[in-house]
């Protein structure tokens, strides 16, 4: 019988590969820019037409290619970047498969112009549908320009699947943006339909953030910079009070490559614990650099995912490093008058942030493989609720990751410290509208929200009681019996244990009755029933918003409901106790829901406001 199997012609094989490599115009931008970076370019220009559908052109001033290489580059599996299996184990370039150019050339019309520094003229190659149509020598600058026209012109079905211009444009802009962020030393120019969208000159990473997102965001970032034997972590994380309601501004680069990792995202975001509210996403741009042998980048067609040989250690270190950076920073937000005079229509949380870092300090420059973490001034490392081994295990399992060996473990019992505390003197305490406490500090004025402050205190007390099973209970002289609904009864039944640890001794009596026999010491007389009722309500809200940690929910609803309310008059000694207790908590800056507890107003701001120069 005749054989039915035959080898596919190269052109068809390339088109099939293109299905994976070239998903949309953005893929071309990504592949070409990566090639330019690999070629050592200092300046990369990305030019697109009709959101990349009619044109994607990338021009660089890199190494260029010789005539032979220029033709070879379009051959399947032709690459200058690896040559052995051993090379594949330690990839330090962005490309390595030799697939991009032949794939692109099989689904578009391509024009390549390239010149090496040793030559006087450039080589021009025109390819259509995978066939070389023209090769000539011509005038041209050192470097390479690749223009990809009419993507998918020969595969109408795929062309049809392209999305609206606005969508395709967004994808391209995102990719260019990542490039601007990940290579601060590289000049990146982006032109769309003749309009220059970005022209980012070499800068520091913070400079690049300022260029893309504005000075305010850039100034608010907290620097991260640490290294150990395994890897270096550098970059920035956002202040909790800047947490955006989008996931957009989160960037993770591993050895210079933008990657998407649910697991590492979790490592970063969980460092914020409850400093950000549900549904808010802290901004970050972090660069991990580690031995290329410890990672596998060959697991995803677009190389957007990486596999770490020791995922768990990477997770643990990243989590600890981000936490330390956050906790090293004084997170007390500052008030600025100049903000208050701007667009009053949109009073957003973002106006509460301020740069606490010294602007004079030289900013680090990150190139893809540079070593970070020089002259780190790691003072007392501090961290909040520690992520214990069990939690990490569960997390890894839920993400289908092999847990591997135990990580190096984070530090215990560390606390956040503001750089300034109010002076301890009741004379200097003043309550405004039974709501805010005003008190002088060295740099100006501190304003404390009394309810939120008490909430933080009670929340931590409750957590401690839950952790150590040491209730601070007061027996009621006359137990209260209260009526509850069927649903509340069921809920109370599931959390009776936690409530008892907190100090609420309750007995579920008749079908719809609960007897309260003891309550925590902080619960004021006469409030026993209402607090319990409100707690149940609050607890349900947490559950509804997806919070499943029983202890957190019990502690937070207790804190929220038992705390002194806005509108309650406090005597100076009461204010003093509140402040002392607040500053004894592990995080006096935010309540368990992420709302700010303190705000400070710097003298300098007042001076500016009053037109004083000094
Ligand atoms: P890979 O990047 O995986 O090696 P590509 O198909 O993207 O595969 O590119 C093939 C080869 O063409 C590269 O290995 C490189 O030698 C050469 N090349 C591509 N783009 C450029 C460029 N902009 N400058 C210099 N050489 C390039
Ligand atoms: Mg490539």
Coordinates of C-alpha atoms and ligand atoms in Angstrom, one line a residue:
X1 CA 0.0 0.0 0.0
X2 CA 1.0 3.6 -0.6
X3 CA 2.1 5.6 2.4
X4 CA -0.6 8.1 3.5
X5 CA 1.7 10.2 5.6
X6 CA 3.8 12.9 4.1
X7 CA 5.9 15.8 5.3
X8 CA 4.2 19.2 5.1
X9 CA 5.9 21.8 2.9
X10 CA 7.7 24.4 4.9
X11 CA 5.3 27.1 4.0
X12 CA 2.4 25.2 5.4
X13 CA 4.3 24.2 8.5
X14 CA 5.1 27.9 9.0
X15 CA 1.5 28.9 8.6
X16 CA 0.5 26.3 11.2
X17 CA 3.2 27.6 13.6
X18 CA 1.9 31.1 12.9
X19 CA -1.4 30.0 14.4
X20 CA 0.4 29.9 17.8
X21 CA 3.0 32.6 17.4
X22 CA 1.0 35.2 15.5
X23 CA -2.4 35.7 17.2
X24 CA -2.9 39.3 16.3
X25 CA -1.0 42.4 15.3
X26 CA 0.3 42.7 18.8
X27 CA 2.1 39.4 18.5
X28 CA 4.1 40.8 15.7
X29 CA 5.0 43.9 17.6
X30 CA 6.1 41.7 20.5
X31 CA 8.2 39.4 18.4
X32 CA 9.9 42.2 16.4
X33 CA 10.7 44.3 19.5
X34 CA 12.1 41.3 21.3
X35 CA 14.4 40.7 18.3
X36 CA 15.5 44.3 18.4
X37 CA 16.3 44.1 22.1
X38 CA 18.2 40.8 21.5
X39 CA 20.1 42.6 18.8
X40 CA 21.4 45.1 21.3
X41 CA 19.3 48.1 20.1
X42 CA 19.5 51.4 21.9
X43 CA 16.5 52.9 20.1
X44 CA 13.4 51.0 18.9
X45 CA 10.6 52.6 16.9
X46 CA 7.3 50.9 16.5
X47 CA 5.1 52.2 13.7
X48 CA 1.6 50.9 13.2
X49 CA -1.1 51.6 10.7
X50 CA -4.8 50.7 11.3
X51 CA -4.1 49.2 14.7
X52 CA -1.5 47.0 13.1
X53 CA -3.8 45.5 10.5
X54 CA -2.3 47.3 7.6
X55 CA 1.2 47.9 9.0
X56 CA 3.5 46.9 11.8
X57 CA 7.0 48.2 11.4
X58 CA 9.8 48.0 13.9
X59 CA 13.0 49.9 13.3
X60 CA 16.1 49.4 15.4
X61 CA 19.7 50.5 15.6
X62 CA 21.0 47.1 16.7
X63 CA 23.5 44.7 15.2
X64 CA 21.8 44.3 11.8
X65 CA 22.2 41.1 9.7
X66 CA 24.5 40.1 7.0
X67 CA 23.1 39.1 3.6
X68 CA 23.3 35.4 4.4
X69 CA 21.7 35.9 7.8
X70 CA 19.0 38.1 6.5
X71 CA 17.9 35.3 4.2
X72 CA 18.4 32.6 6.8
X73 CA 16.4 34.4 9.4
X74 CA 13.2 33.5 7.4
X75 CA 14.0 29.8 7.4
X76 CA 12.2 27.6 9.8
X77 CA 14.0 27.1 13.2
X78 CA 16.8 29.4 12.2
X79 CA 18.2 31.3 15.1
X80 CA 21.5 32.8 16.2
X81 CA 20.5 32.6 19.8
X82 CA 20.9 29.0 20.8
X83 CA 22.8 26.1 19.3
X84 CA 22.7 23.3 21.7
X85 CA 20.3 21.6 24.2
X86 CA 22.4 23.0 26.9
X87 CA 21.7 26.5 25.6
X88 CA 18.0 25.8 25.9
X89 CA 18.5 25.2 29.6
X90 CA 19.9 28.7 30.2
X91 CA 18.2 31.2 27.9
X92 CA 19.3 34.7 28.3
X93 CA 17.7 36.2 25.2
X94 CA 14.1 36.9 24.6
X95 CA 13.9 34.8 21.5
X96 CA 15.3 31.3 20.9
X97 CA 12.9 29.3 18.8
X98 CA 13.7 30.8 15.4
X99 CA 10.0 30.7 14.6
X100 CA 8.8 34.3 14.6
X101 CA 10.1 35.6 11.3
X102 CA 9.2 32.5 9.2
X103 CA 5.7 32.4 10.8
X104 CA 5.1 36.1 10.3
X105 CA 6.3 35.9 6.7
X106 CA 3.9 33.1 6.0
X107 CA 0.8 35.2 6.8
X108 CA 1.8 38.7 5.7
X109 CA 3.9 40.7 3.3
X110 CA 7.3 41.4 4.8
X111 CA 10.0 43.9 3.9
X112 CA 13.3 43.6 5.7
X113 CA 16.0 46.2 5.5
X114 CA 19.1 45.5 7.5
X115 CA 22.7 46.7 7.7
X116 CA 25.6 45.6 9.9
X117 CA 28.1 48.2 11.2
X118 CA 30.8 46.7 8.9
X119 CA 28.9 47.4 5.7
X120 CA 28.2 50.5 3.6
X121 CA 24.9 49.5 2.2
X122 CA 21.8 47.8 3.5
X123 CA 20.3 44.6 2.3
X124 CA 16.6 44.7 1.3
X125 CA 14.5 41.6 1.2
X126 CA 10.9 41.4 0.2
X127 CA 8.9 38.3 1.0
X128 CA 5.3 37.6 0.1
X129 CA 3.4 34.6 1.2
X130 CA 6.6 33.0 2.4
X131 CA 8.4 33.4 -1.0
X132 CA 11.3 35.7 -1.5
X133 CA 10.3 38.2 -4.2
X134 CA 13.2 40.6 -4.2
X135 CA 16.6 41.0 -2.7
X136 CA 18.6 44.1 -3.5
X137 CA 21.3 46.3 -1.8
X138 CA 20.2 49.8 -1.1
X139 CA 21.0 52.8 1.1
X140 CA 20.1 52.4 4.8
X141 CA 21.1 53.0 8.4
X142 CA 22.9 50.5 10.6
X143 CA 20.3 48.3 12.2
X144 CA 17.2 46.6 11.1
X145 CA 13.8 47.6 9.9
X146 CA 11.1 45.0 9.4
X147 CA 7.8 46.1 8.0
X148 CA 4.9 43.7 8.1
X149 CA 2.0 44.6 5.8
X150 CA -1.6 43.4 5.5
X151 CA -1.5 40.7 8.1
X152 CA -3.4 37.6 7.3
X153 CA -4.0 38.8 3.7
X154 CA -3.7 35.2 2.5
X155 CA -5.7 33.6 5.3
X156 CA -9.0 35.5 5.2
X157 CA -10.5 33.4 7.9
X158 CA -7.9 34.5 10.4
X159 CA -8.2 38.1 9.2
X160 CA -11.9 38.0 10.0
X161 CA -11.1 37.0 13.6
X162 CA -9.2 40.3 14.2
X163 CA -11.1 42.5 16.7
X164 CA -12.1 46.1 16.3
X165 CA -9.2 48.6 15.8
X166 CA -9.6 50.0 19.3
X167 CA -9.1 46.5 20.8
X168 CA -6.1 45.6 18.6
X169 CA -4.6 49.0 19.3
X170 CA -5.0 48.5 23.0
X171 CA -3.1 45.2 22.9
X172 CA -0.3 46.8 21.0
X173 CA -0.1 49.8 23.3
X174 CA 0.0 47.5 26.3
X175 CA 3.0 45.6 24.8
X176 CA 4.8 48.8 24.0
X177 CA 4.1 50.1 27.5
X178 CA 5.6 46.9 29.0
X179 CA 8.7 47.5 26.9
X180 CA 9.0 51.1 28.0
X181 CA 8.8 49.9 31.6
X182 CA 11.1 46.9 31.4
X183 CA 13.9 48.6 29.5
X184 CA 14.4 52.1 31.0
X185 CA 17.7 52.4 29.1
X186 CA 16.1 51.8 25.8
X187 CA 14.6 54.7 23.8
X188 CA 11.2 53.6 22.7
X189 CA 9.2 55.5 20.1
X190 CA 5.6 54.5 19.3
X191 CA 3.8 55.9 16.2
X192 CA 0.3 55.1 15.3
X193 CA -1.3 56.3 12.0
X194 CA 1.3 59.0 11.8
X195 CA 0.9 60.2 15.3
X196 CA 3.6 59.9 17.9
X197 CA 2.0 58.4 20.9
X198 CA 5.1 57.9 23.0
X199 CA 8.8 58.8 22.6
X200 CA 10.4 57.6 25.8
X201 CA 14.0 58.6 26.2
X202 CA 16.4 56.7 28.5
X203 CA 15.4 57.3 32.1
X204 CA 15.2 55.6 35.4
X205 CA 12.4 53.2 36.1
X206 CA 10.7 55.8 38.2
X207 CA 11.1 58.3 35.3
X208 CA 9.5 55.8 33.0
X209 CA 6.5 55.3 35.3
X210 CA 6.2 59.1 35.5
X211 CA 6.3 59.3 31.7
X212 CA 3.5 56.7 31.4
X213 CA 1.3 57.3 34.4
X214 CA 2.1 60.7 35.7
X215 CA 4.3 62.2 38.4
X216 CA 1.9 61.6 41.1
X217 CA 1.8 57.9 40.7
X218 CA 5.5 57.7 40.2
X219 CA 6.2 59.6 43.3
X220 CA 3.9 57.5 45.4
X221 CA 5.7 54.2 44.5
X222 CA 7.6 52.4 47.2
X223 CA 11.0 51.0 46.1
X224 CA 11.7 47.3 46.4
X225 CA 15.2 46.1 46.2
X226 CA 16.6 42.9 47.7
X227 CA 18.6 39.9 46.8
X228 CA 19.6 36.5 48.1
X229 CA 21.4 33.6 46.7
X230 CA 18.5 32.6 44.6
X231 CA 17.4 35.8 43.0
X232 CA 17.2 39.6 43.0
X233 CA 13.9 41.4 43.3
X234 CA 13.7 45.1 42.3
X235 CA 11.2 47.6 41.2
X236 CA 8.3 49.3 42.8
X237 CA 5.1 48.6 44.5
X238 CA 2.2 51.1 44.9
X239 CA 1.0 52.5 48.2
X240 CA -2.0 50.8 49.4
X241 CA -4.1 53.9 49.2
X242 CA -3.3 54.2 45.6
X243 CA -4.8 50.8 44.8
X244 CA -6.6 51.0 41.6
X245 CA -9.8 49.4 40.8
X246 CA -8.2 47.7 37.8
X247 CA -5.6 45.0 37.4
X248 CA -4.1 46.9 34.5
X249 CA -1.0 48.4 36.2
X250 CA 0.5 45.2 37.5
X251 CA 3.7 44.2 35.8
X252 CA 6.0 41.3 36.6
X253 CA 9.2 40.8 34.6
X254 CA 11.3 37.7 35.0
X255 CA 14.8 38.1 33.5
X256 CA 13.5 41.0 31.5
X257 CA 10.5 39.1 30.1
X258 CA 7.0 40.2 30.9
X259 CA 5.2 37.2 32.4
X260 CA 1.8 36.4 33.7
X261 CA 1.7 34.4 36.9
X262 CA -1.3 33.9 39.1
X263 CA 0.8 32.5 41.7
X264 CA 3.4 35.2 41.9
X265 CA 0.6 37.8 41.6
X266 CA -0.8 36.3 44.7
X267 CA 2.6 36.4 46.4
X268 CA 2.7 40.1 45.8
X269 CA -0.9 41.1 46.4
X270 CA -1.2 39.1 49.6
X271 CA 1.6 41.1 51.1
X272 CA -0.8 43.9 51.3
X273 CA -3.1 41.8 53.5
X274 CA -6.0 44.0 54.4
X275 CA -4.3 47.2 53.6
X276 CA -6.3 47.4 50.4
X277 CA -10.0 46.9 50.1
X278 CA -11.7 44.1 48.3
X279 CA -11.8 44.7 44.6
X280 CA -8.8 47.0 44.7
X281 CA -5.6 46.1 43.0
X282 CA -2.3 47.5 44.2
X283 CA 0.0 48.7 41.4
X284 CA 3.3 47.0 41.0
X285 CA 6.2 46.7 38.6
X286 CA 8.6 44.1 39.8
X287 CA 11.7 42.6 38.2
X288 CA 12.9 39.2 39.2
X289 CA 16.3 38.2 38.1
X290 CA 17.5 34.7 38.6
X291 CA 19.8 32.1 37.2
X292 CA 18.3 31.2 33.8
X293 CA 18.9 27.6 34.6
X294 CA 16.3 27.9 37.3
X295 CA 13.5 28.8 35.0
X296 CA 11.9 27.3 31.9
X297 CA 10.6 29.9 29.5
X298 CA 9.7 27.3 26.9
X299 CA 6.3 26.4 28.2
X300 CA 4.0 28.8 26.4
X301 CA 3.7 29.7 22.7
X302 CA 4.0 33.4 23.3
X303 CA 6.4 32.9 26.2
X304 CA 4.1 34.6 28.6
X305 CA 4.5 32.0 31.3
X306 CA 7.6 30.7 33.0
X307 CA 8.1 27.7 35.1
X308 CA 10.4 28.0 38.1
X309 CA 12.3 25.0 39.3
X310 CA 11.7 26.2 42.9
X311 CA 8.4 27.9 42.6
X312 CA 7.8 27.8 46.3
X313 CA 10.9 29.6 47.3
X314 CA 10.3 32.2 44.7
X315 CA 6.8 32.7 46.1
X316 CA 8.0 33.0 49.7
X317 CA 10.8 35.4 48.9
X318 CA 8.7 37.6 46.7
X319 CA 6.0 37.8 49.4
X320 CA 8.5 38.6 52.1
X321 CA 10.3 41.2 50.1
X322 CA 7.2 43.1 49.1
X323 CA 5.9 43.0 52.7
X324 CA 9.2 44.3 54.0
X325 CA 9.2 47.1 51.6
X326 CA 5.7 48.1 52.5
X327 CA 6.3 47.9 56.2
X328 CA 9.5 49.9 56.0
X329 CA 7.6 52.8 54.6
X330 CA 5.7 55.3 56.6
X331 CA 2.3 54.8 55.1
X332 CA 0.7 57.8 56.8
X333 CA -0.9 59.7 53.9
X334 CA -0.4 63.4 53.7
X335 CA -2.8 66.1 52.8
X336 CA -1.9 68.6 50.2
X337 CA -3.7 71.8 49.8
X338 CA -2.8 72.1 46.2
X339 CA -4.7 68.9 45.6
X340 CA -7.8 70.3 47.3
X341 CA -7.9 73.2 44.9
X342 CA -7.8 71.0 41.9
X343 CA -10.8 69.3 40.3
X344 CA -13.0 69.2 43.3
X345 CA -15.5 67.1 41.4
X346 CA -13.5 64.0 41.8
X347 CA -12.3 63.6 45.3
X348 CA -10.5 60.4 45.0
X349 CA -8.5 58.4 47.4
X350 CA -5.3 59.0 45.4
X351 CA -5.0 62.5 46.7
X352 CA -4.1 61.2 50.1
X353 CA -0.7 59.8 49.1
X354 CA 2.7 61.5 49.2
X355 CA 6.2 60.6 48.4
X356 CA 8.0 59.8 51.6
X357 CA 11.2 58.7 49.9
X358 CA 14.0 61.1 49.5
X359 CA 13.9 62.5 45.9
X360 CA 17.6 63.3 46.1
X361 CA 18.5 59.6 46.4
X362 CA 19.8 58.2 43.2
X363 CA 17.3 56.0 41.5
X364 CA 18.3 52.5 40.4
X365 CA 18.4 51.6 36.8
X366 CA 17.2 48.2 35.9
X367 CA 18.4 46.4 32.9
X368 CA 17.2 43.0 32.2
X369 CA 20.0 41.1 33.9
X370 CA 21.5 43.6 36.2
X371 CA 22.1 42.8 39.8
X372 CA 19.9 44.6 42.2
X373 CA 20.1 45.2 45.8
X374 CA 23.3 47.1 46.2
X375 CA 23.6 49.4 49.2
X376 CA 20.2 48.2 50.5
X377 CA 19.4 49.9 53.8
X378 CA 17.4 47.2 55.3
X379 CA 16.6 48.3 58.7
X380 CA 14.6 46.2 61.1
X381 CA 12.7 44.0 58.8
X382 CA 9.1 44.2 59.6
X383 CA 6.1 42.2 58.5
X384 CA 2.5 41.6 59.4
X385 CA 0.5 38.5 59.7
X386 CA 2.8 35.8 58.6
X387 CA 1.9 33.5 55.8
X388 CA 2.2 30.2 57.5
X389 CA 3.3 27.0 55.8
X390 CA -0.1 25.5 55.7
X391 CA -1.6 28.5 54.0
X392 CA 1.1 28.3 51.3
X393 CA 0.5 24.6 50.9
X394 CA -3.2 25.0 50.4
X395 CA -2.6 27.8 48.0
X396 CA -0.1 25.9 45.9
X397 CA -2.4 22.9 45.8
X398 CA -5.3 25.0 44.7
X399 CA -3.3 26.4 41.9
X400 CA -2.1 22.9 40.9
X401 CA 1.5 23.6 41.7
X402 CA 3.8 21.1 43.3
X403 CA 4.6 22.5 46.7
X404 CA 8.1 21.2 46.7
X405 CA 10.3 21.9 49.7
X406 CA 9.5 24.3 52.4
X407 CA 10.5 28.0 51.9
X408 CA 12.7 30.0 54.1
X409 CA 9.8 31.2 56.1
X410 CA 8.9 34.8 56.8
X411 CA 9.5 36.7 60.0
X412 CA 7.1 36.6 62.9
X413 CA 5.4 39.3 64.8
X414 CA 6.7 42.3 63.0
X415 CA 4.9 45.6 63.0
X416 CA 4.4 48.7 60.9
X417 CA 5.8 51.8 62.5
X418 CA 5.1 55.3 61.5
X419 CA 8.1 57.6 61.6
X420 CA 6.3 60.1 63.9
X421 CA 3.9 59.6 66.7
X422 CA 1.9 62.3 68.4
X423 CA 3.4 63.8 71.6
X424 CA 2.0 62.0 74.6
X425 CA 0.2 64.8 76.4
X426 CA -3.6 65.2 76.7
X427 CA -3.2 68.9 76.5
X428 CA -2.4 68.6 72.8
X429 CA -5.5 66.6 71.9
X430 CA -8.5 68.1 70.3
X431 CA -11.7 66.5 69.0
X432 CA -13.4 68.0 66.0
X433 CA -17.1 67.5 65.6
X434 CA -16.9 64.4 67.8
X435 CA -15.4 62.7 64.8
X436 CA -11.7 63.5 64.3
X437 CA -8.8 63.9 66.7
X438 CA -6.3 66.6 66.0
X439 CA -2.9 66.4 67.5
X440 CA 0.5 68.1 66.7
X441 CA 3.4 66.1 65.5
X442 CA 6.9 67.2 64.8
X443 CA 6.3 67.8 61.1
X444 CA 2.9 69.3 61.5
X445 CA -0.5 68.0 62.3
X446 CA -1.9 64.5 62.6
X447 CA -5.6 63.8 62.1
X448 CA -7.1 60.6 63.3
X449 CA -10.5 59.2 62.5
X450 CA -11.7 58.0 66.0
X451 CA -14.0 55.3 64.8
X452 CA -11.6 53.7 62.3
X453 CA -8.8 53.9 64.9
X454 CA -10.8 52.1 67.4
X455 CA -11.8 49.6 64.8
X456 CA -8.1 48.8 64.1
X457 CA -7.5 48.4 67.8
X458 CA -10.4 46.1 68.5
X459 CA -9.7 44.1 65.3
X460 CA -6.2 43.3 66.5
X461 CA -7.3 42.5 70.0
X462 CA -9.9 40.1 68.6
X463 CA -7.4 38.4 66.3
X464 CA -5.1 38.0 69.2
X465 CA -7.9 36.5 71.3
X466 CA -8.8 34.2 68.5
X467 CA -5.2 33.1 68.0
X468 CA -4.4 32.5 71.7
X469 CA -7.8 31.4 72.9
X470 CA -7.6 34.0 75.7
X471 CA -11.0 35.7 75.8
X472 CA -11.2 39.0 77.6
X473 CA -14.8 38.3 78.7
X474 CA -17.1 39.9 81.2
X475 CA -20.0 37.8 82.6
X476 CA -23.4 39.5 82.4
X477 CA -25.2 39.8 85.6
X478 CA -28.5 39.2 83.8
X479 CA -28.1 37.1 80.7
X480 CA -30.0 38.6 77.7
X481 CA -32.2 36.5 75.6
X482 CA -32.7 37.6 72.1
X483 CA -34.8 36.5 69.2
X484 CA -33.0 35.6 66.0
X485 CA -34.0 34.4 62.6
X486 CA -33.5 30.9 61.4
X487 CA -30.7 31.9 59.1
X488 CA -28.9 33.9 61.8
X489 CA -29.3 30.9 64.1
X490 CA -27.4 28.7 61.6
X491 CA -24.7 31.3 61.2
X492 CA -24.3 31.7 65.0
X493 CA -24.1 28.0 65.2
X494 CA -21.1 27.9 62.9
X495 CA -19.2 30.7 64.6
X496 CA -20.0 30.0 68.2
X497 CA -16.5 28.7 68.8
X498 CA -14.9 31.9 67.5
X499 CA -17.4 34.1 69.3
X500 CA -16.5 32.3 72.6
X501 CA -12.8 32.8 72.0
X502 CA -13.6 36.5 71.5
X503 CA -15.5 36.6 74.8
X504 CA -19.1 36.2 73.6
X505 CA -20.6 33.3 75.5
X506 CA -23.9 32.5 73.8
X507 CA -26.2 29.6 74.1
X508 CA -28.6 28.7 71.4
X509 CA -31.8 28.0 73.3
X510 CA -35.2 27.5 71.9
X511 CA -35.5 27.3 68.1
X512 CA -35.3 31.0 67.6
X513 CA -33.6 32.3 70.8
X514 CA -30.1 33.0 71.8
X515 CA -29.0 33.7 75.4
X516 CA -26.0 36.0 75.7
X517 CA -24.2 35.2 79.0
X518 CA -20.9 37.0 78.6
X519 CA -19.5 39.6 76.2
X520 CA -16.0 40.9 75.6
X521 CA -14.8 43.5 78.1
X522 CA -14.8 46.3 75.5
X523 CA -18.5 45.9 74.8
X524 CA -20.2 48.7 76.6
X525 CA -23.1 48.1 78.9
X526 CA -26.4 48.1 77.2
X527 CA -24.9 47.4 73.8
X528 CA -24.6 43.7 74.1
X529 CA -27.5 42.7 71.9
X530 CA -27.2 45.4 69.3
X531 CA -23.5 44.6 68.8
X532 CA -24.1 41.0 68.3
X533 CA -26.9 41.7 65.9
X534 CA -24.8 44.1 63.9
X535 CA -21.9 41.7 63.9
X536 CA -24.1 39.0 62.3
X537 CA -25.1 41.5 59.6
X538 CA -21.6 42.6 59.0
X539 CA -20.3 39.1 58.9
X540 CA -22.8 38.3 56.2
X541 CA -21.6 41.2 54.2
X542 CA -18.1 39.9 54.3
X543 CA -19.2 36.5 53.3
X544 CA -21.2 38.0 50.4
X545 CA -18.2 39.8 49.2
X546 CA -16.2 36.6 49.0
X547 CA -14.2 36.8 52.2
X548 CA -14.1 33.3 53.6
X549 CA -11.6 33.6 56.5
X550 CA -13.9 33.0 59.5
X551 CA -11.4 34.6 62.0
X552 CA -10.9 37.7 59.9
X553 CA -14.6 38.1 59.4
X554 CA -15.4 37.6 63.1
X555 CA -12.6 39.9 64.2
X556 CA -13.4 42.6 61.6
X557 CA -17.1 42.6 62.2
X558 CA -16.5 42.8 65.9
X559 CA -14.0 45.7 65.4
X560 CA -16.4 47.5 63.2
X561 CA -19.4 47.2 65.4
X562 CA -18.0 47.5 68.9
X563 CA -15.8 50.5 68.1
X564 CA -16.7 53.9 69.3
X565 CA -18.9 55.6 66.8
X566 CA -18.5 58.8 64.9
X567 CA -20.4 61.4 66.9
X568 CA -19.3 60.2 70.3
X569 CA -17.7 62.7 72.5
X570 CA -14.3 61.7 73.9
X571 CA -12.5 63.2 76.9
X572 CA -8.8 64.0 76.5
X573 CA -7.7 60.9 78.5
X574 CA -10.0 58.8 76.4
X575 CA -8.4 60.2 73.3
X576 CA -4.9 59.6 74.8
X577 CA -5.7 55.9 75.4
X578 CA -7.1 55.5 72.0
X579 CA -3.9 57.0 70.4
X580 CA -1.6 54.9 72.6
X581 CA -3.5 51.8 71.8
X582 CA -3.5 52.6 68.1
X583 CA 0.2 53.1 67.9
X584 CA 0.6 49.7 69.7
X585 CA -1.2 47.9 66.9
X586 CA 0.8 46.3 64.1
X587 CA -0.7 48.6 61.4
X588 CA -2.0 51.9 62.6
X589 CA -2.5 53.2 59.1
X590 CA -5.5 51.4 57.8
X591 CA -8.6 49.7 59.2
X592 CA -9.3 46.1 58.4
X593 CA -11.2 47.3 55.3
X594 CA -8.4 49.4 54.0
X595 CA -9.7 52.8 55.0
X596 CA -7.1 55.3 56.2
X597 CA -6.9 55.8 60.0
X598 CA -4.5 58.7 60.0
X599 CA -3.7 61.6 57.7
X600 CA -1.0 64.2 58.3
X601 CA -0.7 67.7 57.3
X602 CA 2.8 68.9 56.9
X603 CA 3.8 72.4 58.2
X604 CA 5.3 73.0 54.8
X605 CA 1.9 72.6 53.2
X606 CA 0.5 75.2 55.6
X607 CA 3.5 77.5 54.9
X608 CA 2.9 77.2 51.2
X609 CA -0.8 77.8 51.6
X610 CA -0.1 81.0 53.6
X611 CA 2.4 82.2 51.1
X612 CA 5.4 81.8 53.4
X613 CA 8.6 81.0 51.8
X614 CA 10.3 79.2 54.7
Ligands
LIG1 P1 14.6 33.9 17.4 O1 14.4 35.3 17.9 O2 13.8 32.9 18.2 O3 16.0 33.6 17.2 P2 13.3 34.9 15.0 O4 12.6 34.2 13.9 O5 12.6 35.9 15.7 O6 13.9 33.8 15.9 O7 14.6 35.6 14.4 C1 15.5 34.7 13.6 C2 16.9 35.3 13.7 O8 17.0 36.5 12.9 C3 17.4 35.7 15.1 O9 18.0 34.7 15.8 C4 18.4 36.8 14.7 O10 19.7 36.3 14.5 C5 17.9 37.4 13.5 N1 17.2 38.7 13.7 C6 15.9 38.9 13.8 N2 15.5 40.2 14.0 C7 16.7 40.8 14.1 C8 17.0 42.2 14.3 N3 16.1 43.1 14.6 N4 18.4 42.5 14.4 C9 19.3 41.6 14.2 N5 19.0 40.3 13.9 C10 17.8 39.9 13.9
LIG2 MG1 12.6 36.4 17.9

